[in-house]
XYZ file of C-alpha atoms in Angstrom:
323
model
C 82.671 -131.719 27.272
C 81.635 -135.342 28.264
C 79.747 -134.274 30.639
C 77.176 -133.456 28.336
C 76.947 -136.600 27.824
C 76.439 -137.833 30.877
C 73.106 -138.480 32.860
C 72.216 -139.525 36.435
C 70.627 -142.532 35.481
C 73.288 -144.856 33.471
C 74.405 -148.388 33.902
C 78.205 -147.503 33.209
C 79.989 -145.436 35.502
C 83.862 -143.930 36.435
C 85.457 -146.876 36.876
C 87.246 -146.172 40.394
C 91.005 -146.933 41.164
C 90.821 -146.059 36.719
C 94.601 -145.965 34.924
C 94.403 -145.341 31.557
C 98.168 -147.222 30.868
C 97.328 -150.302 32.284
C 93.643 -150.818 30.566
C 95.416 -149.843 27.266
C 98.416 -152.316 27.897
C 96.002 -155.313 29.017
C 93.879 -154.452 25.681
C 96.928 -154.874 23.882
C 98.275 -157.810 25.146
C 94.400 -159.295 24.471
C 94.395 -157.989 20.805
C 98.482 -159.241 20.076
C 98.324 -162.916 21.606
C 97.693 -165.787 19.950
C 93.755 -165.717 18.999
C 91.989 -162.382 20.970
C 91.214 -162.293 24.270
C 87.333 -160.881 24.190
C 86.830 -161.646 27.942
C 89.472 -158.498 28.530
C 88.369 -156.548 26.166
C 84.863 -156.960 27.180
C 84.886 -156.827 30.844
C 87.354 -153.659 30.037
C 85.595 -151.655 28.209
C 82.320 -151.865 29.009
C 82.997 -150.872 32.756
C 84.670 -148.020 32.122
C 83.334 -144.628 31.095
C 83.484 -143.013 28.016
C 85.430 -140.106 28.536
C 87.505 -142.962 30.340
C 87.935 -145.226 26.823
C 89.262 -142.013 25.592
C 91.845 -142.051 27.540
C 92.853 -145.706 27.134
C 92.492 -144.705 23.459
C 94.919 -142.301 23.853
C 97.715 -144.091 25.597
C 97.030 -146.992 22.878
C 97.568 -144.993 20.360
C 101.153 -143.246 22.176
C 102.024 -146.918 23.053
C 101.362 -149.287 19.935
C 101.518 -146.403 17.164
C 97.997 -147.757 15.822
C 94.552 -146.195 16.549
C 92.141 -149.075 19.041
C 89.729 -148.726 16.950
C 91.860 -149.511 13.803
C 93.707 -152.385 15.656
C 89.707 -153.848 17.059
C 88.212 -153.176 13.894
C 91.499 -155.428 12.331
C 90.995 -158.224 15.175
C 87.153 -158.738 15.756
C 84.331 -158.997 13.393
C 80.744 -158.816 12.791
C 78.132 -157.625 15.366
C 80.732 -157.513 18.188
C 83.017 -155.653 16.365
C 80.172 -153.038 15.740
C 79.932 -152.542 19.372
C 83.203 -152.554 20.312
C 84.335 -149.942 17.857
C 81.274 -148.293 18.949
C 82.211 -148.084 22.303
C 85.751 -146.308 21.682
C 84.161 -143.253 19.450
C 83.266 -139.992 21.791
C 79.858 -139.932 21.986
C 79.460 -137.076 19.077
C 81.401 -138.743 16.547
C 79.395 -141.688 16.833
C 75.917 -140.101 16.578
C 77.646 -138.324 13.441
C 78.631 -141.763 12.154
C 74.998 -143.330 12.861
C 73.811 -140.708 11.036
C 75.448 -140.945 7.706
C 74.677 -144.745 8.017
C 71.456 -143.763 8.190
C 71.571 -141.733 4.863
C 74.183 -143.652 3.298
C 73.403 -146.460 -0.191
C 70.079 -146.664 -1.182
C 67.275 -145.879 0.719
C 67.065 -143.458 3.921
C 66.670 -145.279 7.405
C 64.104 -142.670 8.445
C 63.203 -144.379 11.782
C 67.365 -143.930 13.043
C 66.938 -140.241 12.146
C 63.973 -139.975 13.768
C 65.414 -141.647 16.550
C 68.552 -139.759 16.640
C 67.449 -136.722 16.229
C 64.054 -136.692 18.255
C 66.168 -138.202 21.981
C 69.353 -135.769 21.716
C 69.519 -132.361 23.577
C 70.064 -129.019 21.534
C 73.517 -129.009 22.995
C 74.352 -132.324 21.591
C 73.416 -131.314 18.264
C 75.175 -128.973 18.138
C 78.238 -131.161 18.698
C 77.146 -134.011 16.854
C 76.368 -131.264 13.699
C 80.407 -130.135 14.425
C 81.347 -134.190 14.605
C 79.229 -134.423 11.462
C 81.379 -131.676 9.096
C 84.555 -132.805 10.752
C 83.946 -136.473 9.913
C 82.275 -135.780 6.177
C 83.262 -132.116 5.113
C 79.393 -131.523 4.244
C 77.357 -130.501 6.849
C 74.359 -132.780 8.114
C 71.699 -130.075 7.025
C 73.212 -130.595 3.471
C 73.015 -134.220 3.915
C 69.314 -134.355 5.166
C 67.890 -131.569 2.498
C 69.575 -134.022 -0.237
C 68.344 -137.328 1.141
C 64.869 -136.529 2.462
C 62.276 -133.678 1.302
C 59.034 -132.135 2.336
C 57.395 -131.178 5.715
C 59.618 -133.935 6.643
C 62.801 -132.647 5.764
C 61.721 -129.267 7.613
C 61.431 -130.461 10.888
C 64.803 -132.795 10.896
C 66.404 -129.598 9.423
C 65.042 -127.600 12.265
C 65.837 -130.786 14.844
C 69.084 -131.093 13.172
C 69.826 -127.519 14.249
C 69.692 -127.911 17.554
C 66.999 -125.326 18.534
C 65.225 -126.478 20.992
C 64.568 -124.956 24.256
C 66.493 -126.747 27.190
C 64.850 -124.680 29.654
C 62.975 -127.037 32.584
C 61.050 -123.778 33.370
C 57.448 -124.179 31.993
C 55.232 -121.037 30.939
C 51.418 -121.419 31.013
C 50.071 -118.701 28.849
C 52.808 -119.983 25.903
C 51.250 -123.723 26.380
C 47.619 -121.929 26.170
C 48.616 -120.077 23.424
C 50.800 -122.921 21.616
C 47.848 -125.174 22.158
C 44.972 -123.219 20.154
C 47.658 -122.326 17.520
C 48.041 -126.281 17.039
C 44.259 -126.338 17.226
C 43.833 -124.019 14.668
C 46.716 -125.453 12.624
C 44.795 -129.118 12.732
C 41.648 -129.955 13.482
C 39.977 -126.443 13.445
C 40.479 -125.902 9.421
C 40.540 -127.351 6.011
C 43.864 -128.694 5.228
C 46.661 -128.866 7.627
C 49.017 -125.995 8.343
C 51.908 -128.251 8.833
C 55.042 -125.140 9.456
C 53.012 -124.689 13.177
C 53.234 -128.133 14.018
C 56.443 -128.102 13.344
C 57.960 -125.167 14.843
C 56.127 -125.337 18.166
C 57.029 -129.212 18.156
C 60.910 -128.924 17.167
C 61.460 -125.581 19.232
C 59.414 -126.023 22.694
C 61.414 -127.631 25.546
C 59.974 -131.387 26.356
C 58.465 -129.815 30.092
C 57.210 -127.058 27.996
C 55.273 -129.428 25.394
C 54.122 -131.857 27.867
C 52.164 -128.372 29.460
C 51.024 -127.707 25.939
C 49.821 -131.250 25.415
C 47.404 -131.032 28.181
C 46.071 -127.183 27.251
C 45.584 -129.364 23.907
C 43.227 -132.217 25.091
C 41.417 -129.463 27.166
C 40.841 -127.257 24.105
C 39.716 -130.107 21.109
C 38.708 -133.182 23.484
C 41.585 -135.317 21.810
C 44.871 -136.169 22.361
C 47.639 -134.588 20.338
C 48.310 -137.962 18.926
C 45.078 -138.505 17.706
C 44.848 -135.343 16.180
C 48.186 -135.698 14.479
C 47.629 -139.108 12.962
C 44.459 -138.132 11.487
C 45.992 -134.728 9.814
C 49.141 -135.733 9.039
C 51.218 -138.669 7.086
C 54.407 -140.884 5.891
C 57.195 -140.069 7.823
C 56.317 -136.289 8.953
C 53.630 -137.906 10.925
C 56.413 -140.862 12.466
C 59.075 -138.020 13.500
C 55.833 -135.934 15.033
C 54.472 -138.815 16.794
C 58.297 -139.604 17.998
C 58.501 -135.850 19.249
C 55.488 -136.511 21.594
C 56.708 -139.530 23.057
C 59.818 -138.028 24.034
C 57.989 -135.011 25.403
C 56.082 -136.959 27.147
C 58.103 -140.441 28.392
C 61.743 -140.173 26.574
C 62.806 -143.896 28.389
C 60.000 -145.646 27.030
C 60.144 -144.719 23.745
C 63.907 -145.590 23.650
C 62.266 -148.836 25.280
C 59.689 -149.301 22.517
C 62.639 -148.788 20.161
C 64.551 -151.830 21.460
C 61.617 -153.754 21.693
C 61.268 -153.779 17.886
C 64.736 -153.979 17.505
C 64.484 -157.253 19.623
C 61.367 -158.517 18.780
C 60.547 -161.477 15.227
C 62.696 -163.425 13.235
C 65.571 -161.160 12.860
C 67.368 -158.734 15.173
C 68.099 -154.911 14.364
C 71.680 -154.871 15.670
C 72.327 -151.245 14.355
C 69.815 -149.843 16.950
C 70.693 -152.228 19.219
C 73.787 -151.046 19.652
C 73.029 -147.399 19.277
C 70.995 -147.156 21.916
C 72.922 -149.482 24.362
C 76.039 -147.674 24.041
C 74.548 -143.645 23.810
C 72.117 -143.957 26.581
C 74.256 -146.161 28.733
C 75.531 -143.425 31.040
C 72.362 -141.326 30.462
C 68.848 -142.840 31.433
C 69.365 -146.776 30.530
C 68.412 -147.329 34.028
C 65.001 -145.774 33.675
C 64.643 -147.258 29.886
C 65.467 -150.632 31.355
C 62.269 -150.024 33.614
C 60.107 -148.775 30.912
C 60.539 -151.975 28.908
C 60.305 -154.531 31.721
C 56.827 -152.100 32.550
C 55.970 -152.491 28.590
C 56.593 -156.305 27.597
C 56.576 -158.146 31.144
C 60.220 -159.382 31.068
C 63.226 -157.635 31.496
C 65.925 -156.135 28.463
C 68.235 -158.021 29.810
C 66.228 -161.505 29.404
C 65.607 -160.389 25.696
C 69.025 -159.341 24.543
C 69.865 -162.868 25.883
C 67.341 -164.854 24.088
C 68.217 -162.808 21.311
C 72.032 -162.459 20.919
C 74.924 -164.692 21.624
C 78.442 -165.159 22.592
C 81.069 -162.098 22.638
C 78.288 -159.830 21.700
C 75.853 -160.981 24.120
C 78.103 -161.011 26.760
C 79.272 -157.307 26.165
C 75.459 -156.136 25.939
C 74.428 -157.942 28.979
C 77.444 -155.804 30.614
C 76.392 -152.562 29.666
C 72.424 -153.814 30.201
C 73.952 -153.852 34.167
C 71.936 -155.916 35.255
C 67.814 -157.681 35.294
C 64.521 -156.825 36.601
């Protein structure tokens, strides 16, 4: 079911005029020549479709005997290897795989769950949960009770689920009613009742919330976000705060994510790619806009100050383009 997966507002299309046997026969004579050809492989697969690389992986695989990702994995390396691979795995195997990166060694990378977790649909989840036990044979609630814990590990359990409402419809007396419950759950008592927050926040469709948000600055004079940093910490407070953005303006904070991931000394090349690759047939259009809006010059001028070569060249592809 790509089309799940699929927005109106991507960079990457159907390629037209597509044949799945000659892509996968020009990728192989790139990765079996003398020294790889990466201009092929680039300019391949990052202007075709995903459901599209499927089907080149496919007619690899019945051609050569070997799996692409295997055979690009054996041939490329580093950052661009990353990206490539990444762009071969259906959508909900590699959310499943970002995942368990995420939880994986020491230490949890609580911002990719957040991130993960906070931007996909309830139908997603639900795939990316089945991608998840496939992949691992645990499932990812077992995986996030064991690595995380508290109010915290509630709401990415509940996230994780894939509960939310996807309804666009938006009902007023549930945002009045929603609203004074998160009034009364926050700033209208002694100590925080942090369950409410989190099952209005991890259940309500993003339309629905938005509604709710605005019933909530009528009722207590604040914004929600104000109101949740004051009652609330650590990393509970971070997926929260996350939840609201998304409600509220989903493109810009995938934009704001980049933007870290971009910005210093170093750059964060697993949520580079993450978010280049998941939300490039999805909204990258509109997240491209949101940065430009954000740090007055384009993505596409910052993943090329920022990255170089192969990899550069296969972001900038699947950036489509500068503002």
């Amino acid at each position: 079911m790509a089309s799940l997966w699929v927005g109106p507002r991507g960079t990457v299309r159907d390629y037209p005029g597509f044949s799945p046997s000659a892509d996968a026969e020009a990728i192989q004579k790139a990765i079996r020549g003398l020294g790889t050809d990466e201009k092929t492989l680039i300019s391949i697969l990052t202007e075709r479709s995903s459901a599209q690389r499927q089907r080149i992986a496919k007619d690899y695989e019945a051609a050569s005997g070997k799996k692409l990702k295997d055979d690009l994995k054996g041939d490329l390396s580093g950052h661009f290897e990353h990206l490539m691979v990444a762009l071969v795995t259906p959508p909900a195997v590699f959310d499943a795989k970002q995942l368990k990166k995420s939880m994986k060694g020491t230490g949890t990378d609580e911002d990719a769950l957040i991130e993960i977790l906070t931007t996909r649909t309830s139908r997603q989840m639900k795939e990316v949960s089945q991608a998840y036990y496939t992949a691992y044979k645990k499932s990812l609630g077992d995986d996030i009770s064991s690595e995380t814990s508290g109010d915290f590990r509630k709401a990415l359990l509940t996230l994780a689920d894939g509960r939310r409402d996807e309804s666009l419809k938006v009902d007023e007396q549930l945002a009045k009613k929603d609203a004074q419950i998160l009034y009364n759950a926050g700033e209208n008592r002694w100590g925080t009742d942090e369950d409410k927050f989190t099952e209005i926040l991890c259940l309500r469709s993003f339309p629905q919330l938005k509604r709710t948000f605005d019933e909530y600055r009528n009722f207590s004079q604040k914004d929600i976000e104000e109101s949740i940093k004051g009652e609330l910490s650590g990393h509970f407070e971070d997926l929260l705060l996350a939840i609201v953005h998304c409600a509220r303006n989903m493109p810009a904070f995938l934009a704001e994510r980049l933007h870290q991931a971009l910005k210093g000394a170093g750059t964060d090349e697993f949520t580079l790619n993450r978010i280049m690759v998941s939300r490039s047939e999805i909204d990258l259009l509109d997240i491209r806009a949101e940065f430009k809006k954000r740090c007055g010059y384009s993505l596409h001028s910052a993943i090329k100050s920022d990255t170089s070569g192969d990899y550069e060249a296969a972001l900038l592809k699947l950036c489509g383009g500068d503002d």
